[in-house]
Amino acid sequence: MNLRQLSYFVAIGEAESVTKASARLRIAQPALTRHLKHLEGKLGAPLTRRYGRGIVLTDAGRYLLGRVRPLLNELAQVEAEVMELARRTPVEVSLGLPSALSCLADRFIERAATLQPAVRLRVVDGWSGFVLDWLQSGRLDLGVVYDHFGDMNGLVSRPLTSEDHYLIVKRSDRLAERDRITLAEVATLPLILPSRRHGLRHAAERAFASIGCHVEPVAEVDAVPTIRTLVERGTGFSILSESEIRFHLSSALIAIPITEPGLIRNVSIAFRAGNPVANLESLCSVIRDEALAMSREGVLGRAAGASVLEA
């Protein structure tokens, strides 16, 4: 069977007349009759029989009509929807990600392209502080951000996951043999941290304050690659997220779990309240579902566990 024969048969069955179906389809009656006979031959059953000036469907014909008609209607609807998508200009939505998570952008893009075909994601990366600034200034539509203690006014956020943060040390350092380190011990080390405009710095300072410590870093650096290079050279130590460690840590560095207490930051997706771009909530749901899937796979969030990071 092919779609043409089935659509011709449906027209004949609905009209109960080859002549009327021929006029409706604008196809010569002999040609329409040949298609009907070919279909009956392929099925091995008569589908119609003559009745006066018209035709009536046999039991097999009525069964086939009842099964095929909704399928053809569904195909017609799919065709109309695809044609509408082809005519529609894709809506570009800009998404900001922390640099640590930028390597996961392809997952978000592929998921959005599958479930939101009218949306085209444009992805940029930067510190959470930068992403928040870009959101509030209107340069971004959506942003994945870590906990941030700056001005979140005017932003709507949805939780995605959470991540542990680790002390980063040079592999040849004496601390590299440790399987964990307390936050109080971390406070005594020469730390290289980002400036106070970034969430990681705020989170670290709040964690240190919770145990009665105040830390002044030996250097403030707002570029993670430079931080990693300085730690490799033995200039100091730093604190980085699970994702940064999993995807960007070199073999020259070791990640040590921080305990008593641990340093955990939540990851959320945010957008400006009143953003005119349509379906942002729906797109947030798509990204959230993908983030949950990645957590279950062990490539994002606390579900991964420390053993993966130390491998």
PDB file of C-alpha atoms in Angstrom:
ATOM      1  CA  MET A   1       0.000   0.000   0.000  1.00  0.00           C
ATOM      2  CA  ASN A   2       1.085   3.567  -0.615  1.00  0.00           C
ATOM      3  CA  LEU A   3      -0.292   6.885   0.571  1.00  0.00           C
ATOM      4  CA  ARG A   4      -1.676   7.823  -2.847  1.00  0.00           C
ATOM      5  CA  GLN A   5      -3.719   4.625  -3.149  1.00  0.00           C
ATOM      6  CA  LEU A   6      -4.989   4.977   0.413  1.00  0.00           C
ATOM      7  CA  SER A   7      -5.983   8.614  -0.049  1.00  0.00           C
ATOM      8  CA  TYR A   8      -7.810   7.714  -3.292  1.00  0.00           C
ATOM      9  CA  PHE A   9      -9.615   4.872  -1.513  1.00  0.00           C
ATOM     10  CA  VAL A  10     -10.689   7.186   1.338  1.00  0.00           C
ATOM     11  CA  ALA A  11     -12.107   9.649  -1.201  1.00  0.00           C
ATOM     12  CA  ILE A  12     -14.054   6.823  -2.929  1.00  0.00           C
ATOM     13  CA  GLY A  13     -15.322   5.451   0.367  1.00  0.00           C
ATOM     14  CA  GLU A  14     -16.458   8.846   1.650  1.00  0.00           C
ATOM     15  CA  ALA A  15     -18.208   9.716  -1.640  1.00  0.00           C
ATOM     16  CA  GLU A  16     -19.541   6.176  -2.156  1.00  0.00           C
ATOM     17  CA  SER A  17     -18.954   6.824  -5.838  1.00  0.00           C
ATOM     18  CA  VAL A  18     -15.938   6.556  -8.088  1.00  0.00           C
ATOM     19  CA  THR A  19     -17.432   9.264 -10.316  1.00  0.00           C
ATOM     20  CA  LYS A  20     -17.831  11.770  -7.449  1.00  0.00           C
ATOM     21  CA  ALA A  21     -14.399  10.929  -6.069  1.00  0.00           C
ATOM     22  CA  SER A  22     -12.928  11.425  -9.550  1.00  0.00           C
ATOM     23  CA  ALA A  23     -14.457  14.923  -9.759  1.00  0.00           C
ATOM     24  CA  ARG A  24     -13.329  15.816  -6.243  1.00  0.00           C
ATOM     25  CA  LEU A  25      -9.777  14.621  -6.810  1.00  0.00           C
ATOM     26  CA  ARG A  26      -9.654  15.888 -10.408  1.00  0.00           C
ATOM     27  CA  ILE A  27      -8.391  12.492 -11.561  1.00  0.00           C
ATOM     28  CA  ALA A  28      -9.735  10.562 -14.556  1.00  0.00           C
ATOM     29  CA  GLN A  29     -12.223   7.916 -13.498  1.00  0.00           C
ATOM     30  CA  PRO A  30     -10.406   5.011 -15.261  1.00  0.00           C
ATOM     31  CA  ALA A  31      -7.162   5.891 -13.494  1.00  0.00           C
ATOM     32  CA  LEU A  32      -8.939   6.041 -10.118  1.00  0.00           C
ATOM     33  CA  THR A  33     -10.561   2.650 -10.799  1.00  0.00           C
ATOM     34  CA  ARG A  34      -7.153   1.150 -11.655  1.00  0.00           C
ATOM     35  CA  HIS A  35      -5.715   2.373  -8.334  1.00  0.00           C
ATOM     36  CA  LEU A  36      -8.662   0.860  -6.465  1.00  0.00           C
ATOM     37  CA  LYS A  37      -8.286  -2.483  -8.251  1.00  0.00           C
ATOM     38  CA  HIS A  38      -4.543  -2.500  -7.571  1.00  0.00           C
ATOM     39  CA  LEU A  39      -5.161  -1.882  -3.868  1.00  0.00           C
ATOM     40  CA  GLU A  40      -7.756  -4.656  -3.719  1.00  0.00           C
ATOM     41  CA  GLY A  41      -5.341  -7.017  -5.490  1.00  0.00           C
ATOM     42  CA  LYS A  42      -2.580  -6.194  -3.022  1.00  0.00           C
ATOM     43  CA  LEU A  43      -4.861  -6.765  -0.034  1.00  0.00           C
ATOM     44  CA  GLY A  44      -6.494  -9.851  -1.543  1.00  0.00           C
ATOM     45  CA  ALA A  45      -9.989  -8.646  -0.661  1.00  0.00           C
ATOM     46  CA  PRO A  46     -12.701  -6.662  -2.445  1.00  0.00           C
ATOM     47  CA  LEU A  47     -13.188  -3.251  -0.814  1.00  0.00           C
ATOM     48  CA  THR A  48     -16.292  -2.090  -2.713  1.00  0.00           C
ATOM     49  CA  ARG A  49     -19.244  -3.513  -4.604  1.00  0.00           C
ATOM     50  CA  ARG A  50     -21.644  -1.840  -7.006  1.00  0.00           C
ATOM     51  CA  TYR A  51     -24.996  -0.699  -5.654  1.00  0.00           C
ATOM     52  CA  GLY A  52     -27.337   1.007  -8.097  1.00  0.00           C
ATOM     53  CA  ARG A  53     -25.476   3.985  -9.561  1.00  0.00           C
ATOM     54  CA  GLY A  54     -22.895   4.068  -6.809  1.00  0.00           C
ATOM     55  CA  ILE A  55     -20.847   1.722  -4.679  1.00  0.00           C
ATOM     56  CA  VAL A  56     -20.921   0.495  -1.124  1.00  0.00           C
ATOM     57  CA  LEU A  57     -18.008  -0.613   1.002  1.00  0.00           C
ATOM     58  CA  THR A  58     -17.570  -4.240   1.883  1.00  0.00           C
ATOM     59  CA  ASP A  59     -16.805  -5.229   5.491  1.00  0.00           C
ATOM     60  CA  ALA A  60     -13.102  -5.124   4.605  1.00  0.00           C
ATOM     61  CA  GLY A  61     -13.564  -1.719   2.974  1.00  0.00           C
ATOM     62  CA  ARG A  62     -15.329  -0.247   6.011  1.00  0.00           C
ATOM     63  CA  TYR A  63     -12.616  -1.586   8.296  1.00  0.00           C
ATOM     64  CA  LEU A  64      -9.848  -0.157   6.116  1.00  0.00           C
ATOM     65  CA  LEU A  65     -11.587   3.233   5.868  1.00  0.00           C
ATOM     66  CA  GLY A  66     -12.006   3.439   9.646  1.00  0.00           C
ATOM     67  CA  ARG A  67      -8.342   2.662  10.246  1.00  0.00           C
ATOM     68  CA  VAL A  68      -6.804   4.709   7.441  1.00  0.00           C
ATOM     69  CA  ARG A  69      -8.828   7.941   7.589  1.00  0.00           C
ATOM     70  CA  PRO A  70      -7.514   9.119  11.021  1.00  0.00           C
ATOM     71  CA  LEU A  71      -3.958   8.230   9.979  1.00  0.00           C
ATOM     72  CA  LEU A  72      -4.220  10.356   6.828  1.00  0.00           C
ATOM     73  CA  ASN A  73      -5.732  13.207   8.848  1.00  0.00           C
ATOM     74  CA  GLU A  74      -2.837  12.995  11.291  1.00  0.00           C
ATOM     75  CA  LEU A  75      -0.311  13.036   8.445  1.00  0.00           C
ATOM     76  CA  ALA A  76      -2.022  16.097   6.968  1.00  0.00           C
ATOM     77  CA  GLN A  77      -1.762  17.832  10.346  1.00  0.00           C
ATOM     78  CA  VAL A  78       1.933  16.957  10.622  1.00  0.00           C
ATOM     79  CA  GLU A  79       2.523  18.304   7.111  1.00  0.00           C
ATOM     80  CA  ALA A  80       0.775  21.569   7.985  1.00  0.00           C
ATOM     81  CA  GLU A  81       2.803  21.942  11.197  1.00  0.00           C
ATOM     82  CA  VAL A  82       6.103  21.285   9.466  1.00  0.00           C
ATOM     83  CA  MET A  83       5.271  23.779   6.721  1.00  0.00           C
ATOM     84  CA  GLU A  84       4.377  26.349   9.376  1.00  0.00           C
ATOM     85  CA  LEU A  85       7.714  25.777  11.137  1.00  0.00           C
ATOM     86  CA  ALA A  86       9.533  26.150   7.827  1.00  0.00           C
ATOM     87  CA  ARG A  87       7.869  29.519   7.253  1.00  0.00           C
ATOM     88  CA  ARG A  88       8.464  30.732  10.781  1.00  0.00           C
ATOM     89  CA  THR A  89      11.640  32.727  11.491  1.00  0.00           C
ATOM     90  CA  PRO A  90      13.457  31.050  14.406  1.00  0.00           C
ATOM     91  CA  VAL A  91      13.527  33.073  17.629  1.00  0.00           C
ATOM     92  CA  GLU A  92      17.090  33.564  18.839  1.00  0.00           C
ATOM     93  CA  VAL A  93      17.455  33.200  22.600  1.00  0.00           C
ATOM     94  CA  SER A  94      20.776  34.057  24.241  1.00  0.00           C
ATOM     95  CA  LEU A  95      21.911  31.815  27.108  1.00  0.00           C
ATOM     96  CA  GLY A  96      24.781  32.616  29.449  1.00  0.00           C
ATOM     97  CA  LEU A  97      26.667  29.846  31.243  1.00  0.00           C
ATOM     98  CA  PRO A  98      29.438  29.871  33.840  1.00  0.00           C
ATOM     99  CA  SER A  99      32.730  28.990  32.177  1.00  0.00           C
ATOM    100  CA  ALA A 100      32.837  25.767  34.206  1.00  0.00           C
ATOM    101  CA  LEU A 101      29.637  24.587  32.520  1.00  0.00           C
ATOM    102  CA  SER A 102      30.311  25.870  28.994  1.00  0.00           C
ATOM    103  CA  CYS A 103      31.359  22.407  27.787  1.00  0.00           C
ATOM    104  CA  LEU A 104      27.799  21.227  28.497  1.00  0.00           C
ATOM    105  CA  ALA A 105      26.270  23.848  26.213  1.00  0.00           C
ATOM    106  CA  ASP A 106      25.941  21.358  23.359  1.00  0.00           C
ATOM    107  CA  ARG A 107      23.565  19.264  25.464  1.00  0.00           C
ATOM    108  CA  PHE A 108      21.302  22.249  26.095  1.00  0.00           C
ATOM    109  CA  ILE A 109      21.427  23.292  22.435  1.00  0.00           C
ATOM    110  CA  GLU A 110      20.551  19.812  21.149  1.00  0.00           C
ATOM    111  CA  ARG A 111      17.730  19.401  23.671  1.00  0.00           C
ATOM    112  CA  ALA A 112      16.243  22.797  22.834  1.00  0.00           C
ATOM    113  CA  ALA A 113      16.510  22.132  19.089  1.00  0.00           C
ATOM    114  CA  THR A 114      14.592  18.863  19.536  1.00  0.00           C
ATOM    115  CA  LEU A 115      11.811  20.108  21.801  1.00  0.00           C
ATOM    116  CA  GLN A 116      11.684  23.784  20.833  1.00  0.00           C
ATOM    117  CA  PRO A 117      12.429  23.806  17.067  1.00  0.00           C
ATOM    118  CA  ALA A 118      11.309  27.431  16.702  1.00  0.00           C
ATOM    119  CA  VAL A 119      14.069  28.514  19.119  1.00  0.00           C
ATOM    120  CA  ARG A 120      17.723  28.974  18.241  1.00  0.00           C
ATOM    121  CA  LEU A 121      20.028  29.112  21.268  1.00  0.00           C
ATOM    122  CA  ARG A 122      23.070  31.396  21.242  1.00  0.00           C
ATOM    123  CA  VAL A 123      25.429  30.525  24.094  1.00  0.00           C
ATOM    124  CA  VAL A 124      28.068  32.676  25.791  1.00  0.00           C
ATOM    125  CA  ASP A 125      30.132  31.875  28.873  1.00  0.00           C
ATOM    126  CA  GLY A 126      31.541  33.841  31.784  1.00  0.00           C
ATOM    127  CA  TRP A 127      31.590  34.052  35.579  1.00  0.00           C
ATOM    128  CA  SER A 128      28.195  34.001  37.293  1.00  0.00           C
ATOM    129  CA  GLY A 129      28.661  37.677  38.161  1.00  0.00           C
ATOM    130  CA  PHE A 130      29.127  38.560  34.508  1.00  0.00           C
ATOM    131  CA  VAL A 131      26.130  36.420  33.500  1.00  0.00           C
ATOM    132  CA  LEU A 132      23.944  38.222  36.058  1.00  0.00           C
ATOM    133  CA  ASP A 133      25.129  41.621  34.809  1.00  0.00           C
ATOM    134  CA  TRP A 134      24.325  40.622  31.227  1.00  0.00           C
ATOM    135  CA  LEU A 135      20.885  39.360  32.253  1.00  0.00           C
ATOM    136  CA  GLN A 136      19.985  42.581  34.039  1.00  0.00           C
ATOM    137  CA  SER A 137      21.287  44.765  31.227  1.00  0.00           C
ATOM    138  CA  GLY A 138      19.255  42.827  28.647  1.00  0.00           C
ATOM    139  CA  ARG A 139      22.255  41.387  26.815  1.00  0.00           C
ATOM    140  CA  LEU A 140      21.096  37.861  27.735  1.00  0.00           C
ATOM    141  CA  ASP A 141      17.663  36.248  27.814  1.00  0.00           C
ATOM    142  CA  LEU A 142      18.570  33.298  30.042  1.00  0.00           C
ATOM    143  CA  GLY A 143      21.452  32.605  32.396  1.00  0.00           C
ATOM    144  CA  VAL A 144      22.690  29.583  34.322  1.00  0.00           C
ATOM    145  CA  VAL A 145      24.221  30.922  37.528  1.00  0.00           C
ATOM    146  CA  TYR A 146      25.641  29.739  40.817  1.00  0.00           C
ATOM    147  CA  ASP A 147      24.449  31.143  44.133  1.00  0.00           C
ATOM    148  CA  HIS A 148      25.130  34.843  44.062  1.00  0.00           C
ATOM    149  CA  PHE A 149      24.707  37.354  46.848  1.00  0.00           C
ATOM    150  CA  GLY A 150      24.569  40.445  44.677  1.00  0.00           C
ATOM    151  CA  ASP A 151      21.520  42.254  43.344  1.00  0.00           C
ATOM    152  CA  MET A 152      19.029  39.735  41.934  1.00  0.00           C
ATOM    153  CA  ASN A 153      16.200  42.270  41.692  1.00  0.00           C
ATOM    154  CA  GLY A 154      14.022  41.842  38.629  1.00  0.00           C
ATOM    155  CA  LEU A 155      15.194  38.287  37.959  1.00  0.00           C
ATOM    156  CA  VAL A 156      13.182  35.081  38.111  1.00  0.00           C
ATOM    157  CA  SER A 157      15.139  31.916  38.910  1.00  0.00           C
ATOM    158  CA  ARG A 158      14.482  28.183  38.752  1.00  0.00           C
ATOM    159  CA  PRO A 159      16.726  25.612  40.553  1.00  0.00           C
ATOM    160  CA  LEU A 160      18.770  23.176  38.454  1.00  0.00           C
ATOM    161  CA  THR A 161      21.228  21.312  40.700  1.00  0.00           C
ATOM    162  CA  SER A 162      23.977  21.902  43.285  1.00  0.00           C
ATOM    163  CA  GLU A 163      27.722  21.384  43.236  1.00  0.00           C
ATOM    164  CA  ASP A 164      30.432  20.756  45.808  1.00  0.00           C
ATOM    165  CA  HIS A 165      33.542  22.914  45.617  1.00  0.00           C
ATOM    166  CA  TYR A 166      37.068  21.617  46.145  1.00  0.00           C
ATOM    167  CA  LEU A 167      40.496  22.857  47.137  1.00  0.00           C
ATOM    168  CA  ILE A 168      42.856  22.825  44.147  1.00  0.00           C
ATOM    169  CA  VAL A 169      46.513  22.051  44.841  1.00  0.00           C
ATOM    170  CA  LYS A 170      49.628  21.381  42.820  1.00  0.00           C
ATOM    171  CA  ARG A 171      50.183  17.616  42.411  1.00  0.00           C
ATOM    172  CA  SER A 172      53.670  17.849  43.917  1.00  0.00           C
ATOM    173  CA  ASP A 173      52.452  19.769  46.997  1.00  0.00           C
ATOM    174  CA  ARG A 174      52.480  18.000  50.374  1.00  0.00           C
ATOM    175  CA  LEU A 175      48.703  18.483  50.649  1.00  0.00           C
ATOM    176  CA  ALA A 176      48.123  16.430  47.476  1.00  0.00           C
ATOM    177  CA  GLU A 177      48.230  13.241  49.555  1.00  0.00           C
ATOM    178  CA  ARG A 178      45.230  14.320  51.642  1.00  0.00           C
ATOM    179  CA  ASP A 179      41.834  12.738  50.909  1.00  0.00           C
ATOM    180  CA  ARG A 180      40.016  15.699  52.549  1.00  0.00           C
ATOM    181  CA  ILE A 181      40.713  19.015  54.200  1.00  0.00           C
ATOM    182  CA  THR A 182      38.678  21.087  56.651  1.00  0.00           C
ATOM    183  CA  LEU A 183      37.472  24.561  55.806  1.00  0.00           C
ATOM    184  CA  ALA A 184      39.449  25.910  58.779  1.00  0.00           C
ATOM    185  CA  GLU A 185      42.642  24.472  57.276  1.00  0.00           C
ATOM    186  CA  VAL A 186      41.798  25.983  53.900  1.00  0.00           C
ATOM    187  CA  ALA A 187      41.480  29.392  55.593  1.00  0.00           C
ATOM    188  CA  THR A 188      45.178  29.242  56.586  1.00  0.00           C
ATOM    189  CA  LEU A 189      46.398  28.729  53.013  1.00  0.00           C
ATOM    190  CA  PRO A 190      47.485  31.385  50.483  1.00  0.00           C
ATOM    191  CA  LEU A 191      44.385  31.453  48.301  1.00  0.00           C
ATOM    192  CA  ILE A 192      43.923  32.725  44.764  1.00  0.00           C
ATOM    193  CA  LEU A 193      40.277  33.742  44.348  1.00  0.00           C
ATOM    194  CA  PRO A 194      38.156  35.823  41.984  1.00  0.00           C
ATOM    195  CA  SER A 195      37.235  39.386  42.940  1.00  0.00           C
ATOM    196  CA  ARG A 196      34.211  40.213  45.094  1.00  0.00           C
ATOM    197  CA  ARG A 197      31.973  40.831  42.092  1.00  0.00           C
ATOM    198  CA  HIS A 198      31.764  37.081  41.583  1.00  0.00           C
ATOM    199  CA  GLY A 199      29.613  34.563  43.425  1.00  0.00           C
ATOM    200  CA  LEU A 200      32.430  32.127  44.215  1.00  0.00           C
ATOM    201  CA  ARG A 201      34.228  34.796  46.229  1.00  0.00           C
ATOM    202  CA  HIS A 202      31.040  35.674  48.131  1.00  0.00           C
ATOM    203  CA  ALA A 203      30.298  32.004  48.820  1.00  0.00           C
ATOM    204  CA  ALA A 204      33.845  31.381  50.089  1.00  0.00           C
ATOM    205  CA  GLU A 205      33.792  34.421  52.358  1.00  0.00           C
ATOM    206  CA  ARG A 206      30.418  33.457  53.817  1.00  0.00           C
ATOM    207  CA  ALA A 207      31.658  29.919  54.451  1.00  0.00           C
ATOM    208  CA  PHE A 208      34.803  31.198  56.184  1.00  0.00           C
ATOM    209  CA  ALA A 209      32.757  33.670  58.242  1.00  0.00           C
ATOM    210  CA  SER A 210      30.493  30.809  59.397  1.00  0.00           C
ATOM    211  CA  ILE A 211      33.494  29.258  61.207  1.00  0.00           C
ATOM    212  CA  GLY A 212      34.822  32.598  62.471  1.00  0.00           C
ATOM    213  CA  CYS A 213      37.586  33.049  59.874  1.00  0.00           C
ATOM    214  CA  HIS A 214      38.469  35.998  57.645  1.00  0.00           C
ATOM    215  CA  VAL A 215      40.549  35.367  54.547  1.00  0.00           C
ATOM    216  CA  GLU A 216      42.399  37.817  52.322  1.00  0.00           C
ATOM    217  CA  PRO A 217      43.543  36.119  49.105  1.00  0.00           C
ATOM    218  CA  VAL A 218      47.126  36.482  47.961  1.00  0.00           C
ATOM    219  CA  ALA A 219      45.789  37.322  44.492  1.00  0.00           C
ATOM    220  CA  GLU A 220      42.434  38.243  42.955  1.00  0.00           C
ATOM    221  CA  VAL A 221      42.082  36.786  39.459  1.00  0.00           C
ATOM    222  CA  ASP A 222      38.917  36.847  37.355  1.00  0.00           C
ATOM    223  CA  ALA A 223      40.083  34.260  34.807  1.00  0.00           C
ATOM    224  CA  VAL A 224      39.912  30.562  35.707  1.00  0.00           C
ATOM    225  CA  PRO A 225      42.675  29.475  33.271  1.00  0.00           C
ATOM    226  CA  THR A 226      45.021  31.978  34.945  1.00  0.00           C
ATOM    227  CA  ILE A 227      44.010  30.707  38.394  1.00  0.00           C
ATOM    228  CA  ARG A 228      44.812  27.130  37.330  1.00  0.00           C
ATOM    229  CA  THR A 229      48.182  28.225  35.908  1.00  0.00           C
ATOM    230  CA  LEU A 230      49.142  30.049  39.120  1.00  0.00           C
ATOM    231  CA  VAL A 231      48.256  27.000  41.223  1.00  0.00           C
ATOM    232  CA  GLU A 232      50.317  24.781  38.909  1.00  0.00           C
ATOM    233  CA  ARG A 233      53.273  27.116  39.439  1.00  0.00           C
ATOM    234  CA  GLY A 234      52.924  26.870  43.199  1.00  0.00           C
ATOM    235  CA  THR A 235      51.869  30.508  43.709  1.00  0.00           C
ATOM    236  CA  GLY A 236      48.982  29.440  45.922  1.00  0.00           C
ATOM    237  CA  PHE A 237      45.822  27.352  46.171  1.00  0.00           C
ATOM    238  CA  SER A 238      42.305  27.902  44.920  1.00  0.00           C
ATOM    239  CA  ILE A 239      38.710  26.701  45.185  1.00  0.00           C
ATOM    240  CA  LEU A 240      36.811  25.486  42.132  1.00  0.00           C
ATOM    241  CA  SER A 241      33.501  23.782  41.370  1.00  0.00           C
ATOM    242  CA  GLU A 242      32.903  20.140  40.457  1.00  0.00           C
ATOM    243  CA  SER A 243      32.253  21.006  36.822  1.00  0.00           C
ATOM    244  CA  GLU A 244      35.406  23.093  36.537  1.00  0.00           C
ATOM    245  CA  ILE A 245      37.402  20.220  37.994  1.00  0.00           C
ATOM    246  CA  ARG A 246      35.748  17.471  35.982  1.00  0.00           C
ATOM    247  CA  PHE A 247      36.093  19.127  32.600  1.00  0.00           C
ATOM    248  CA  HIS A 248      39.072  21.459  32.880  1.00  0.00           C
ATOM    249  CA  LEU A 249      41.482  20.267  35.582  1.00  0.00           C
ATOM    250  CA  SER A 250      44.914  19.293  34.255  1.00  0.00           C
ATOM    251  CA  SER A 251      46.928  16.288  35.416  1.00  0.00           C
ATOM    252  CA  ALA A 252      49.247  18.707  37.234  1.00  0.00           C
ATOM    253  CA  LEU A 253      46.524  19.549  39.770  1.00  0.00           C
ATOM    254  CA  ILE A 254      44.645  17.646  42.476  1.00  0.00           C
ATOM    255  CA  ALA A 255      41.128  18.340  43.821  1.00  0.00           C
ATOM    256  CA  ILE A 256      40.646  17.767  47.557  1.00  0.00           C
ATOM    257  CA  PRO A 257      37.144  17.632  49.140  1.00  0.00           C
ATOM    258  CA  ILE A 258      36.491  20.398  51.661  1.00  0.00           C
ATOM    259  CA  THR A 259      34.761  19.331  54.898  1.00  0.00           C
ATOM    260  CA  GLU A 260      33.537  20.702  58.240  1.00  0.00           C
ATOM    261  CA  PRO A 261      31.626  22.287  56.569  1.00  0.00           C
ATOM    262  CA  GLY A 262      31.668  21.553  52.858  1.00  0.00           C
ATOM    263  CA  LEU A 263      31.375  24.392  50.369  1.00  0.00           C
ATOM    264  CA  ILE A 264      28.219  23.740  48.298  1.00  0.00           C
ATOM    265  CA  ARG A 265      26.647  26.133  45.827  1.00  0.00           C
ATOM    266  CA  ASN A 266      23.293  25.863  44.112  1.00  0.00           C
ATOM    267  CA  VAL A 267      22.957  26.207  40.350  1.00  0.00           C
ATOM    268  CA  SER A 268      19.872  27.914  38.908  1.00  0.00           C
ATOM    269  CA  ILE A 269      18.591  29.229  35.616  1.00  0.00           C
ATOM    270  CA  ALA A 270      17.401  32.832  35.634  1.00  0.00           C
ATOM    271  CA  PHE A 271      15.739  35.364  33.353  1.00  0.00           C
ATOM    272  CA  ARG A 272      14.383  38.897  33.605  1.00  0.00           C
ATOM    273  CA  ALA A 273      10.809  39.222  34.780  1.00  0.00           C
ATOM    274  CA  GLY A 274       8.771  40.601  31.906  1.00  0.00           C
ATOM    275  CA  ASN A 275      11.238  39.506  29.215  1.00  0.00           C
ATOM    276  CA  PRO A 276       9.267  39.823  25.928  1.00  0.00           C
ATOM    277  CA  VAL A 277      10.745  36.648  24.412  1.00  0.00           C
ATOM    278  CA  ALA A 278       7.988  34.024  24.293  1.00  0.00           C
ATOM    279  CA  ASN A 279       8.199  30.586  25.898  1.00  0.00           C
ATOM    280  CA  LEU A 280      11.098  31.319  28.260  1.00  0.00           C
ATOM    281  CA  GLU A 281       9.428  29.274  31.001  1.00  0.00           C
ATOM    282  CA  SER A 282       9.045  26.376  28.571  1.00  0.00           C
ATOM    283  CA  LEU A 283      12.691  26.649  27.525  1.00  0.00           C
ATOM    284  CA  CYS A 284      13.713  26.746  31.207  1.00  0.00           C
ATOM    285  CA  SER A 285      11.861  23.456  31.686  1.00  0.00           C
ATOM    286  CA  VAL A 286      13.740  21.913  28.751  1.00  0.00           C
ATOM    287  CA  ILE A 287      17.096  22.989  30.210  1.00  0.00           C
ATOM    288  CA  ARG A 288      16.084  21.862  33.700  1.00  0.00           C
ATOM    289  CA  ASP A 289      15.127  18.404  32.406  1.00  0.00           C
ATOM    290  CA  GLU A 290      18.463  18.100  30.631  1.00  0.00           C
ATOM    291  CA  ALA A 291      20.334  19.233  33.776  1.00  0.00           C
ATOM    292  CA  LEU A 292      18.525  16.549  35.794  1.00  0.00           C
ATOM    293  CA  ALA A 293      19.414  13.949  33.160  1.00  0.00           C
ATOM    294  CA  MET A 294      23.073  14.988  33.343  1.00  0.00           C
ATOM    295  CA  SER A 295      22.990  14.727  37.149  1.00  0.00           C
ATOM    296  CA  ARG A 296      21.649  11.179  36.870  1.00  0.00           C
ATOM    297  CA  GLU A 297      24.420  10.371  34.374  1.00  0.00           C
ATOM    298  CA  GLY A 298      27.003  11.697  36.834  1.00  0.00           C
ATOM    299  CA  VAL A 299      28.273  14.576  34.694  1.00  0.00           C
ATOM    300  CA  LEU A 300      26.641  17.466  36.555  1.00  0.00           C
ATOM    301  CA  GLY A 301      25.918  18.181  40.184  1.00  0.00           C
ATOM    302  CA  ARG A 302      26.418  16.367  43.452  1.00  0.00           C
ATOM    303  CA  ALA A 303      25.239  13.028  42.058  1.00  0.00           C
ATOM    304  CA  ALA A 304      28.673  12.592  40.465  1.00  0.00           C
ATOM    305  CA  GLY A 305      30.473  12.103  43.799  1.00  0.00           C
ATOM    306  CA  ALA A 306      34.043  12.864  44.801  1.00  0.00           C
ATOM    307  CA  SER A 307      35.556   9.653  43.427  1.00  0.00           C
ATOM    308  CA  VAL A 308      34.895  10.783  39.860  1.00  0.00           C
ATOM    309  CA  LEU A 309      36.726  14.040  40.478  1.00  0.00           C
ATOM    310  CA  GLU A 310      39.774  12.413  41.955  1.00  0.00           C
ATOM    311  CA  ALA A 311      40.218   9.873  39.152  1.00  0.00           C
TER     312      ALA A 311
END
